[in-house]
Amino acid sequence: MTASSPPGSETGRAQPNLTSTLTARLADEIVAGKLPPHTRLPTERSLMETYGVSRTVVREAIAALRADGLVETRQGSGAYVAAEIRNRPFRIDPKGLKSVKQVLDVMELRLCVEVEAAGIAARQRSKADIARMRKVSRAMARAIANGDPAVDLDFELHTVIGTTTGNPYFSSFLEFIGGIIIPRRTILIDDHEHGGTPYLARIQAQHEAIIAAIAKGDAGAARRAMRRHLAEGRDRYRRLVSKDPDEA
Amino acid sequence: MTASSPPGSETGRAQPNLTSTLTARLADEIVAGKLPPHTRLPTERSLMETYGVSRTVVREAIAALRADGLVETRQGSGAYVAAEIRNRPFRIDPKGLKSVKQVLDVMELRLCVEVEAAGIAARQRSKADIARMRKVSRAMARAIANGDPAVDLDFELHTVIGTTTGNPYFSSFLEFIGGIIIPRRTILIDDHEHGGTPYLARIQAQHEAIIAAIAKGDAGAARRAMRRHLAEGRDRYRRLVSKDPDEA
DNA sequence: TCCCTTGAAGTTGTCGTACAACCCTGGTCG
DNA sequence: CGACCAGGGTTGTACGACAACTTCAAGGGA
């Protein structure tokens, strides 16, 4: 079995091993519908022969697919494509975002959830939540004054807002999607033509406006403030990359 | 490691095997922060001894964690907690929704994305998109007239709306979360006290209103129609289960 | 003829062994 | 001090063996 797929390029990772490669190939076939739900996968022996690998590799690949929710195994019977591959987790591969449109599309998805989260947070907030937001915001202000882009603190602030909703699905989703998008704002800050530092100051002012609206319990204002914040970042990103199409 | 869990109640699934059990245990430790990013997991030999299993089981569990994005392995060095466990997929286990609040929380997340998707769909729609929506809606009307709850067609309609956005992340997310929530509306239909058939007719009318707004290119109307539709379903669910707390 | 039981063959689950390929660290030499 | 090497450790792959389970066909009994 030749590993012909591009390497993961993950830090510290030489190249995909046989198990990862087989996992990906089988997953592709399942997702592509070549193996519809309920159908039985080839037996381990058959997969061994087809792909020229040992049973160890086959079993590890099946274990990975099982963990991914794509297959279910029955001892003595076989491995079956899961009845509900709809239950497969929602995934965005940050390294897979190759085009500007893709990044903007993810931003758009994030935007609607963040906006709603801000509104819910305004209704649900406690004093402790607001204190936490303000603490992070102060730390951000200090970091920015020291020339630090404060990406991690930005992420943390959005995470606190998510937690403030009291809805764990909002918070975990925002953490998930924020982890993908927020680090990309470094290119907005590195934009020397328009100056990154004033933009950081704008981000900070926008964060403060969001926090103030949430503290006030004004859901509408919180939503508007969040939408302004994220829409501006998105538009800025769009403008920037339309001048430099290589950056995505 | 003794498998002491009760015999399989899942369809076709005996019970968790040692691999799945170990995978879950290690994943819990990683997610709980007991093993922070970059730290090295115990060696295979150590895990074998700690958990009393063979190396095969350990390796299969590590393969599963690797597929899940939680760990990275380096041959000759060890398995390490992934630098970015933020890249872990977003997951909701439908079987894990045990309480009313949990279901309502997922509904709330779905609502904001569906509302935004309707607005985007109104801006992006093509004639083919609208034709597809109408075709599904007609099929739904026929199914409902035949006494069929038309859950799959409901799901399909929402999937088409997601596709109409032209944003693959909206469509895959809506497919993901719709797969969790839409099947649960069967309890709304099975509610004999208030009559399920009139509710199905309401759903159908609401679908038609959404489609009409999208067809007209009126993003605001599409959003309002979608919000009405989903908010009503959520409120109905909340009322229903507050009378029967066992149903979640 | 139909239904139930039994046994054989097939399949997954686990364990153990062996060797390859790689990594890390400490010691030695230039 | 830096480069190189050897030894020990660790993951990757392959193989063999047996347990536990499933499936299906054949045979026997009602």
Coordinates of C-alpha atoms (C1' of nucleotides) in Angstrom, one line a residue:
Chain A
M1 CA 0.0 0.0 0.0
T2 CA 1.6 3.2 -1.1
A3 CA 0.7 6.3 0.8
S4 CA -0.1 8.7 -2.0
S5 CA -2.3 11.2 -0.3
P6 CA -0.7 14.4 0.6
P7 CA 0.9 14.3 4.1
G8 CA -1.0 15.7 7.0
S9 CA 1.6 18.4 7.4
E10 CA 0.8 18.3 11.0
T11 CA 3.4 19.5 13.4
G12 CA 5.8 16.7 14.4
R13 CA 4.1 14.3 12.0
A14 CA 6.3 12.6 9.5
Q15 CA 3.7 11.3 7.1
P16 CA 0.5 9.4 7.3
N17 CA 0.8 5.9 8.4
L18 CA -0.9 3.0 6.8
T19 CA -3.7 3.1 9.3
S20 CA -4.5 6.7 8.7
T21 CA -4.4 6.3 5.0
L22 CA -6.7 3.3 5.0
T23 CA -9.1 5.2 7.4
A24 CA -9.3 8.1 5.0
R25 CA -9.9 5.9 2.0
L26 CA -12.7 4.0 3.6
A27 CA -14.2 7.1 5.0
D28 CA -14.2 8.7 1.6
E29 CA -16.0 5.7 0.1
I30 CA -18.6 5.8 2.8
V31 CA -19.2 9.5 2.6
A32 CA -19.3 9.4 -1.2
G33 CA -22.2 7.0 -0.9
K34 CA -20.4 4.0 -2.4
L35 CA -21.2 2.2 0.7
P36 CA -24.7 3.2 1.8
P37 CA -26.0 3.0 5.3
H38 CA -26.5 -0.5 6.6
T39 CA -24.3 -2.1 4.1
R40 CA -21.7 -4.4 5.3
L41 CA -18.1 -3.5 4.7
P42 CA -15.8 -6.1 3.2
T43 CA -14.4 -8.5 5.8
E44 CA -11.1 -7.8 7.5
R45 CA -9.5 -10.6 5.4
S46 CA -10.8 -9.1 2.2
L47 CA -9.6 -5.6 3.1
M48 CA -6.2 -7.0 4.0
E49 CA -6.0 -8.5 0.5
T50 CA -7.5 -5.5 -1.3
Y51 CA -5.2 -3.0 0.3
G52 CA -2.2 -5.3 0.9
V53 CA -1.9 -4.6 4.6
S54 CA -1.9 -6.6 7.7
R55 CA -4.9 -7.3 9.8
T56 CA -3.5 -4.9 12.4
V57 CA -3.8 -2.0 10.1
V58 CA -7.3 -3.0 9.0
R59 CA -8.5 -3.3 12.6
E60 CA -7.0 0.1 13.6
A61 CA -8.6 1.7 10.6
I62 CA -12.0 0.2 11.5
A63 CA -11.5 1.4 15.1
A64 CA -10.9 4.9 13.8
L65 CA -14.0 4.8 11.6
R66 CA -16.0 3.5 14.6
A67 CA -14.9 6.3 16.8
D68 CA -15.8 8.7 14.0
G69 CA -19.4 7.3 14.0
L70 CA -19.1 6.1 10.4
V71 CA -19.3 2.3 11.1
E72 CA -20.7 0.0 13.7
T73 CA -19.2 -3.4 14.2
R74 CA -20.8 -6.6 15.3
Q75 CA -18.6 -9.4 16.6
G76 CA -18.9 -12.4 14.4
S77 CA -21.0 -10.6 11.8
G78 CA -19.0 -7.7 10.3
A79 CA -18.6 -4.0 10.1
Y80 CA -21.6 -2.0 8.9
V81 CA -22.0 1.5 7.6
A82 CA -23.7 3.3 10.4
A83 CA -27.4 3.7 10.1
E84 CA -27.2 7.4 10.8
I85 CA -24.1 8.8 9.2
R86 CA -25.9 12.0 9.9
N87 CA -24.5 11.5 13.4
R88 CA -21.1 12.1 12.1
P89 CA -19.6 15.1 13.8
F90 CA -19.5 18.4 12.2
R91 CA -16.1 19.1 11.0
I92 CA -14.2 22.0 9.5
D93 CA -10.5 21.4 8.7
P94 CA -8.7 24.7 9.2
K95 CA -6.0 23.5 7.0
G96 CA -8.5 22.7 4.4
L97 CA -9.6 26.3 4.0
K98 CA -7.9 27.0 0.7
S99 CA -9.9 29.7 -0.8
V100 CA -11.1 33.1 0.2
K101 CA -14.7 32.1 -0.3
Q102 CA -14.2 29.1 2.1
V103 CA -12.9 31.3 4.9
L104 CA -15.6 33.9 4.3
D105 CA -18.2 31.1 4.3
V106 CA -17.0 29.9 7.7
M107 CA -17.0 33.5 9.0
E108 CA -20.6 33.8 7.9
L109 CA -21.6 30.7 9.8
R110 CA -19.8 31.9 12.9
L111 CA -21.3 35.3 12.6
C112 CA -24.9 34.2 13.0
V113 CA -24.1 32.1 16.0
E114 CA -22.0 34.7 17.7
V115 CA -24.8 37.3 17.1
E116 CA -27.4 35.1 18.7
A117 CA -25.1 34.1 21.5
A118 CA -24.5 37.8 22.4
G119 CA -28.3 38.3 22.6
I120 CA -28.8 35.2 24.8
A121 CA -25.8 36.2 26.9
A122 CA -27.4 39.6 27.5
R123 CA -30.5 37.8 28.9
Q124 CA -28.6 35.2 30.9
R125 CA -25.6 37.1 32.2
S126 CA -24.6 37.0 35.9
K127 CA -22.4 39.5 37.6
A128 CA -19.6 36.9 37.6
D129 CA -19.9 36.5 33.8
I130 CA -19.6 40.3 33.3
A131 CA -16.6 40.4 35.7
R132 CA -15.0 37.7 33.7
M133 CA -15.5 39.5 30.4
R134 CA -14.1 42.7 31.8
K135 CA -11.1 41.0 33.2
V136 CA -10.3 39.4 29.9
S137 CA -10.9 42.8 28.1
R138 CA -8.5 44.6 30.5
A139 CA -5.9 41.9 29.8
M140 CA -6.5 42.4 26.1
A141 CA -6.0 46.2 26.5
R142 CA -2.7 45.6 28.2
A143 CA -1.5 43.1 25.7
I144 CA -2.4 45.4 22.8
A145 CA -0.6 48.3 24.5
N146 CA 2.4 46.0 24.6
G147 CA 2.2 45.3 20.8
D148 CA 0.8 41.8 21.3
P149 CA -2.1 40.9 18.9
A150 CA -3.8 39.2 21.8
V151 CA -5.3 36.4 19.7
D152 CA -5.7 34.1 22.6
L153 CA -7.4 36.7 24.7
D154 CA -9.8 37.5 21.8
F155 CA -10.6 33.8 21.7
E156 CA -11.1 33.7 25.4
L157 CA -13.5 36.6 25.4
H158 CA -15.7 34.9 22.8
T159 CA -15.5 31.8 24.8
V160 CA -16.7 33.6 28.0
I161 CA -19.6 35.1 26.0
G162 CA -20.5 31.5 24.8
T163 CA -20.4 30.3 28.4
T164 CA -22.6 33.2 29.5
T165 CA -25.4 31.9 27.3
G166 CA -25.8 29.0 29.7
N167 CA -26.2 26.8 26.6
P168 CA -23.3 24.4 26.4
Y169 CA -23.9 23.8 22.7
F170 CA -23.4 27.5 22.0
S171 CA -20.3 27.6 24.0
S172 CA -18.7 24.5 22.6
F173 CA -19.7 25.5 19.0
L174 CA -18.2 29.0 19.5
E175 CA -15.1 27.5 20.9
F176 CA -14.9 25.2 17.9
I177 CA -15.5 27.8 15.2
G178 CA -13.6 30.6 17.0
G179 CA -10.5 28.4 17.1
I180 CA -10.7 28.2 13.3
I181 CA -11.4 31.9 12.5
I182 CA -9.9 34.0 15.2
P183 CA -6.3 33.1 14.5
R184 CA -6.8 34.3 11.0
R185 CA -7.3 37.8 12.0
T186 CA -3.6 38.2 12.3
I187 CA -3.5 39.0 8.7
L188 CA -5.8 41.9 9.3
I189 CA -3.4 43.2 12.0
D190 CA -0.3 42.6 9.8
D191 CA -1.8 44.9 7.2
H192 CA 0.7 47.6 7.3
E193 CA -1.0 49.7 4.6
H194 CA -4.0 50.4 6.8
G195 CA -2.2 50.0 10.1
G196 CA -2.8 47.1 12.4
T197 CA -2.6 49.0 15.6
P198 CA -5.6 51.2 15.0
Y199 CA -7.5 48.1 14.0
L200 CA -6.6 46.4 17.2
A201 CA -8.0 49.5 19.0
R202 CA -11.2 49.2 17.0
I203 CA -11.5 45.6 18.0
Q204 CA -11.0 46.5 21.6
A205 CA -13.6 49.3 21.4
Q206 CA -16.1 46.9 19.7
H207 CA -15.5 44.3 22.4
E208 CA -16.2 46.9 25.0
A209 CA -19.4 47.8 23.3
I210 CA -20.5 44.2 23.2
I211 CA -19.7 43.7 26.9
A212 CA -21.5 46.9 27.8
A213 CA -24.6 45.8 26.0
I214 CA -24.5 42.4 27.6
A215 CA -24.0 43.9 31.0
K216 CA -27.0 46.2 30.5
G217 CA -29.1 43.1 29.6
D218 CA -30.0 44.7 26.2
A219 CA -30.1 41.7 23.9
G220 CA -30.9 43.7 20.8
A221 CA -27.9 46.1 21.4
A222 CA -25.7 43.1 22.1
R223 CA -26.6 41.5 18.9
R224 CA -26.1 44.7 16.9
A225 CA -22.7 45.3 18.5
M226 CA -21.6 41.7 17.8
R227 CA -22.8 41.9 14.2
R228 CA -20.9 45.1 13.7
H229 CA -17.8 43.7 15.1
L230 CA -17.8 40.5 13.1
A231 CA -19.1 42.0 9.9
E232 CA -16.4 44.6 10.0
G233 CA -13.7 41.9 10.4
R234 CA -15.3 39.9 7.6
D235 CA -15.5 42.9 5.3
R236 CA -11.9 43.9 6.1
Y237 CA -10.8 40.4 5.4
R238 CA -12.6 40.3 2.1
R239 CA -11.1 43.6 1.0
L240 CA -7.6 42.6 2.1
V241 CA -7.5 39.3 0.4
S242 CA -9.1 40.6 -2.8
K243 CA -5.9 42.6 -3.1
D244 CA -3.7 39.6 -2.3
P245 CA -5.5 36.5 -3.6
D246 CA -2.8 34.2 -2.4
E247 CA -3.6 34.8 1.2
A248 CA -6.5 32.7 2.5
Chain B
M1 CA -10.3 -4.9 32.1
T2 CA -13.7 -6.6 32.6
A3 CA -16.5 -5.7 30.3
S4 CA -19.2 -5.3 32.9
S5 CA -21.6 -3.1 31.0
P6 CA -25.1 -4.5 30.4
P7 CA -25.7 -6.4 27.2
G8 CA -26.3 -4.5 24.1
S9 CA -29.6 -2.7 23.8
E10 CA -28.5 -0.9 20.7
T11 CA -29.7 -2.4 17.5
G12 CA -27.1 -4.8 16.2
R13 CA -24.5 -3.7 18.6
A14 CA -23.5 -6.1 21.3
Q15 CA -21.7 -3.8 23.7
P16 CA -18.8 -1.5 23.8
N17 CA -15.6 -3.4 23.2
L18 CA -12.3 -2.8 25.1
T19 CA -11.1 -0.5 22.4
S20 CA -14.1 1.8 22.5
T21 CA -14.0 1.9 26.3
L22 CA -10.4 2.8 26.4
T23 CA -10.8 5.4 23.7
A24 CA -13.6 7.1 25.6
R25 CA -11.6 7.0 28.9
L26 CA -8.5 8.6 27.3
A27 CA -10.6 11.1 25.4
D28 CA -12.3 12.1 28.7
E29 CA -8.9 12.7 30.3
I30 CA -7.7 14.8 27.4
V31 CA -10.8 16.9 27.2
A32 CA -10.9 17.4 30.9
G33 CA -7.5 18.9 30.7
K34 CA -5.7 16.2 32.7
L35 CA -3.5 15.9 29.7
P36 CA -2.8 19.4 28.4
P37 CA -1.9 20.0 24.7
H38 CA 1.6 18.9 23.8
T39 CA 2.0 16.5 26.7
R40 CA 3.0 13.0 25.9
L41 CA 0.6 10.2 26.7
P42 CA 1.8 7.2 28.6
T43 CA 3.7 4.7 26.5
E44 CA 1.8 1.8 25.0
R45 CA 3.4 -0.6 27.5
S46 CA 2.4 1.7 30.3
L47 CA -1.2 1.9 29.1
M48 CA -1.3 -1.8 28.7
E49 CA -0.4 -2.3 32.3
T50 CA -2.5 0.5 33.7
Y51 CA -5.7 -0.7 31.9
G52 CA -4.9 -4.4 31.8
V53 CA -5.3 -4.8 28.1
S54 CA -3.3 -6.0 25.2
R55 CA -1.2 -3.8 23.0
T56 CA -3.7 -4.3 20.2
V57 CA -6.4 -2.6 22.2
V58 CA -4.1 0.3 23.1
R59 CA -3.1 0.8 19.6
E60 CA -6.7 0.7 18.3
A61 CA -7.7 3.3 20.9
I62 CA -4.8 5.5 19.9
A63 CA -5.7 5.2 16.3
A64 CA -9.3 6.2 17.2
L65 CA -8.0 9.2 19.1
R66 CA -5.8 10.1 16.3
A67 CA -8.7 10.0 13.8
D68 CA -10.6 12.2 16.2
G69 CA -7.9 14.8 16.2
L70 CA -7.1 14.5 19.9
V71 CA -3.6 13.0 19.6
E72 CA -0.7 13.0 17.2
T73 CA 1.7 10.1 17.1
R74 CA 5.4 10.1 16.3
Q75 CA 7.0 6.8 15.5
G76 CA 9.8 6.1 18.0
S77 CA 8.8 9.0 20.2
G78 CA 5.3 8.7 21.5
A79 CA 1.7 9.9 21.3
Y80 CA 1.1 13.5 22.2
V81 CA -2.0 15.5 22.9
A82 CA -2.7 17.5 19.8
A83 CA -1.5 21.0 19.9
E84 CA -4.9 22.2 18.8
I85 CA -7.6 20.2 20.4
R86 CA -9.7 23.1 19.4
N87 CA -9.7 21.4 16.0
R88 CA -11.7 18.6 17.5
P89 CA -14.9 18.2 15.5
F90 CA -18.1 19.6 16.9
R91 CA -20.2 16.8 18.2
I92 CA -23.6 16.3 19.6
D93 CA -24.6 12.8 20.6
P94 CA -28.3 12.4 19.9
K95 CA -28.4 9.6 22.4
G96 CA -26.7 11.8 24.9
L97 CA -29.6 14.3 25.0
K98 CA -31.1 13.2 28.3
S99 CA -32.9 16.3 29.5
V100 CA -35.4 18.7 28.1
K101 CA -33.0 21.6 28.6
Q102 CA -30.5 19.8 26.4
V103 CA -32.9 19.3 23.6
L104 CA -34.1 22.9 23.8
D105 CA -30.5 24.1 23.9
V106 CA -29.7 22.3 20.7
M107 CA -32.9 23.6 19.2
E108 CA -31.8 27.1 20.1
L109 CA -28.5 26.7 18.3
R110 CA -30.2 25.3 15.3
L111 CA -32.7 28.1 15.2
C112 CA -30.2 30.9 14.8
V113 CA -28.4 29.1 12.0
E114 CA -31.6 28.1 10.1
V115 CA -32.9 31.7 10.4
E116 CA -29.7 33.1 8.9
A117 CA -29.7 30.4 6.3
A118 CA -33.2 31.3 5.2
G119 CA -32.1 34.9 4.7
I120 CA -29.0 34.0 2.7
A121 CA -31.0 31.5 0.7
A122 CA -33.4 34.3 -0.2
R123 CA -30.5 36.3 -1.6
Q124 CA -28.8 33.4 -3.4
R125 CA -31.6 31.3 -4.7
S126 CA -31.8 30.1 -8.2
K127 CA -34.9 28.9 -10.1
A128 CA -33.6 25.4 -9.7
D129 CA -33.4 25.8 -6.0
I130 CA -36.9 27.0 -5.7
A131 CA -38.2 24.2 -8.0
R132 CA -36.4 21.7 -5.7
M133 CA -38.0 23.2 -2.6
R134 CA -41.4 23.2 -4.1
K135 CA -41.0 19.6 -5.3
V136 CA -40.1 18.5 -1.8
S137 CA -43.0 20.5 -0.4
R138 CA -45.5 18.9 -2.7
A139 CA -44.1 15.5 -1.7
M140 CA -44.6 16.5 1.9
A141 CA -48.2 17.5 1.3
R142 CA -48.9 14.2 -0.3
A143 CA -47.2 12.3 2.5
I144 CA -49.1 14.2 5.2
A145 CA -52.4 13.6 3.3
N146 CA -51.6 9.9 3.6
G147 CA -51.0 10.1 7.3
D148 CA -47.2 10.0 7.1
P149 CA -45.3 12.3 9.4
A150 CA -42.9 13.1 6.5
V151 CA -39.9 13.5 8.8
D152 CA -37.4 12.6 6.0
L153 CA -39.0 15.1 3.7
D154 CA -38.9 17.8 6.3
F155 CA -35.2 17.0 6.7
E156 CA -34.8 17.2 3.0
L157 CA -36.5 20.5 2.7
H158 CA -34.2 22.0 5.3
T159 CA -31.2 20.5 3.5
V160 CA -32.2 22.1 0.2
I161 CA -32.5 25.5 2.0
G162 CA -29.0 24.9 3.3
T163 CA -27.7 24.1 -0.1
T164 CA -29.4 27.2 -1.5
T165 CA -27.2 29.4 0.6
G166 CA -24.3 28.4 -1.6
N167 CA -22.3 28.1 1.6
P168 CA -21.3 24.5 2.1
Y169 CA -20.7 25.0 5.8
F170 CA -24.3 26.1 6.3
S171 CA -25.6 23.2 4.4
S172 CA -23.5 20.6 6.2
F173 CA -24.2 22.1 9.6
L174 CA -27.9 22.2 9.0
E175 CA -27.7 18.6 7.8
F176 CA -25.8 17.7 10.9
I177 CA -28.1 19.5 13.4
G178 CA -31.3 18.8 11.5
G179 CA -30.5 15.1 11.7
I180 CA -30.6 15.4 15.5
I181 CA -33.6 17.6 16.0
I182 CA -36.0 17.0 13.2
P183 CA -36.7 13.3 14.1
R184 CA -37.7 14.5 17.6
R185 CA -40.8 16.3 16.2
T186 CA -42.5 13.0 16.1
I187 CA -43.5 13.5 19.7
L188 CA -45.2 16.8 18.7
I189 CA -47.2 14.9 16.1
D190 CA -48.0 12.0 18.4
D191 CA -49.6 14.5 20.8
H192 CA -53.2 13.3 20.5
E193 CA -54.5 15.8 23.0
H194 CA -53.8 18.7 20.7
G195 CA -54.0 16.7 17.5
G196 CA -51.0 15.9 15.4
T197 CA -52.6 16.3 12.0
P198 CA -53.5 20.0 12.4
Y199 CA -49.9 20.6 13.5
L200 CA -48.6 18.8 10.4
A201 CA -50.8 21.2 8.4
R202 CA -49.3 24.1 10.2
I203 CA -45.8 22.9 9.5
Q204 CA -46.6 22.6 5.9
A205 CA -48.1 26.1 5.8
Q206 CA -45.0 27.4 7.5
H207 CA -42.8 25.7 5.0
E208 CA -44.7 27.2 2.2
A209 CA -44.4 30.7 3.7
I210 CA -40.6 30.2 4.0
I211 CA -40.4 29.0 0.4
A212 CA -42.5 31.9 -0.8
A213 CA -40.3 34.4 0.9
I214 CA -37.1 32.8 -0.4
A215 CA -38.6 32.7 -3.9
K216 CA -39.4 36.4 -3.6
G217 CA -35.8 37.1 -2.6
D218 CA -37.1 38.8 0.6
A219 CA -34.4 37.9 3.1
G220 CA -36.1 39.6 6.0
A221 CA -39.4 37.8 5.4
A222 CA -37.6 34.5 5.0
R223 CA -35.8 35.0 8.3
R224 CA -39.1 35.9 10.1
A225 CA -40.9 33.0 8.5
M226 CA -38.2 30.5 9.5
R227 CA -38.0 31.9 13.1
R228 CA -41.8 31.6 13.5
H229 CA -41.6 28.1 12.2
L230 CA -38.9 26.9 14.5
A231 CA -39.8 29.0 17.5
E232 CA -43.3 27.5 17.4
G233 CA -41.9 24.0 17.2
R234 CA -39.6 24.7 20.1
D235 CA -42.3 26.3 22.2
R236 CA -44.7 23.4 21.5
Y237 CA -42.0 21.0 22.5
R238 CA -41.3 22.8 25.7
R239 CA -45.0 22.9 26.6
L240 CA -45.4 19.2 25.8
V241 CA -42.5 17.9 27.7
S242 CA -43.2 20.1 30.7
K243 CA -46.4 18.0 31.0
D244 CA -44.5 14.7 30.5
P245 CA -41.0 15.2 31.9
D246 CA -40.0 11.6 31.0
E247 CA -40.0 12.4 27.3
A248 CA -36.8 14.2 26.2
Chain C
dT1 C1' -44.5 -29.4 5.7
dC2 C1' -43.0 -26.5 9.2
dC3 C1' -40.3 -25.4 13.2
dC4 C1' -36.5 -26.0 16.2
dT5 C1' -31.9 -27.6 17.3
dT6 C1' -27.3 -28.4 16.4
dG7 C1' -22.9 -28.1 14.3
dA8 C1' -19.7 -26.2 11.1
dA9 C1' -17.9 -22.4 8.9
dG10 C1' -17.1 -17.6 9.0
dT11 C1' -16.1 -13.2 11.3
dT12 C1' -14.7 -9.9 14.8
dG13 C1' -12.2 -9.2 19.5
dT14 C1' -8.2 -9.9 22.2
dC15 C1' -3.7 -11.5 23.3
dG16 C1' 1.1 -12.4 22.4
dT17 C1' 5.5 -12.5 19.6
dA18 C1' 8.7 -10.6 16.4
dC19 C1' 11.0 -7.4 13.7
dA20 C1' 11.4 -2.7 11.3
dA21 C1' 11.7 2.1 11.6
dC22 C1' 12.3 5.8 14.2
dC23 C1' 13.6 8.9 18.3
dC24 C1' 16.3 10.4 22.3
dT25 C1' 20.1 10.7 25.2
dG26 C1' 24.7 10.2 26.8
dG27 C1' 29.3 9.3 25.7
dT28 C1' 33.4 9.8 22.8
dC29 C1' 36.3 11.9 19.5
dG30 C1' 38.2 15.5 16.7
Chain D
dC1 C1' 32.2 22.8 21.4
dG2 C1' 30.1 20.3 17.8
dA3 C1' 29.5 16.1 15.4
dC4 C1' 28.8 11.3 15.4
dC5 C1' 27.6 6.9 17.2
dA6 C1' 25.7 3.4 20.0
dG7 C1' 22.3 1.8 23.1
dG8 C1' 17.9 1.8 24.9
dG9 C1' 13.3 3.1 24.2
dT10 C1' 9.0 3.7 21.5
dT11 C1' 5.8 3.4 17.7
dG12 C1' 4.4 0.8 13.2
dT13 C1' 3.5 -3.4 10.9
dA14 C1' 3.0 -8.2 10.4
dC15 C1' 1.8 -12.8 11.9
dG16 C1' -0.2 -16.6 14.7
dA17 C1' -3.4 -18.3 18.1
dC18 C1' -7.5 -18.6 20.5
dA19 C1' -12.1 -16.7 22.4
dA20 C1' -16.5 -15.1 21.5
dC21 C1' -20.0 -14.3 18.5
dT22 C1' -22.9 -14.8 14.1
dT23 C1' -24.9 -17.1 10.2
dC24 C1' -26.6 -20.7 7.7
dA25 C1' -27.6 -25.3 6.4
dA26 C1' -28.9 -29.9 7.6
dG27 C1' -31.3 -33.0 10.3
dG28 C1' -34.9 -34.5 13.4
dG29 C1' -39.4 -34.2 15.5
dA30 C1' -44.2 -32.8 15.7

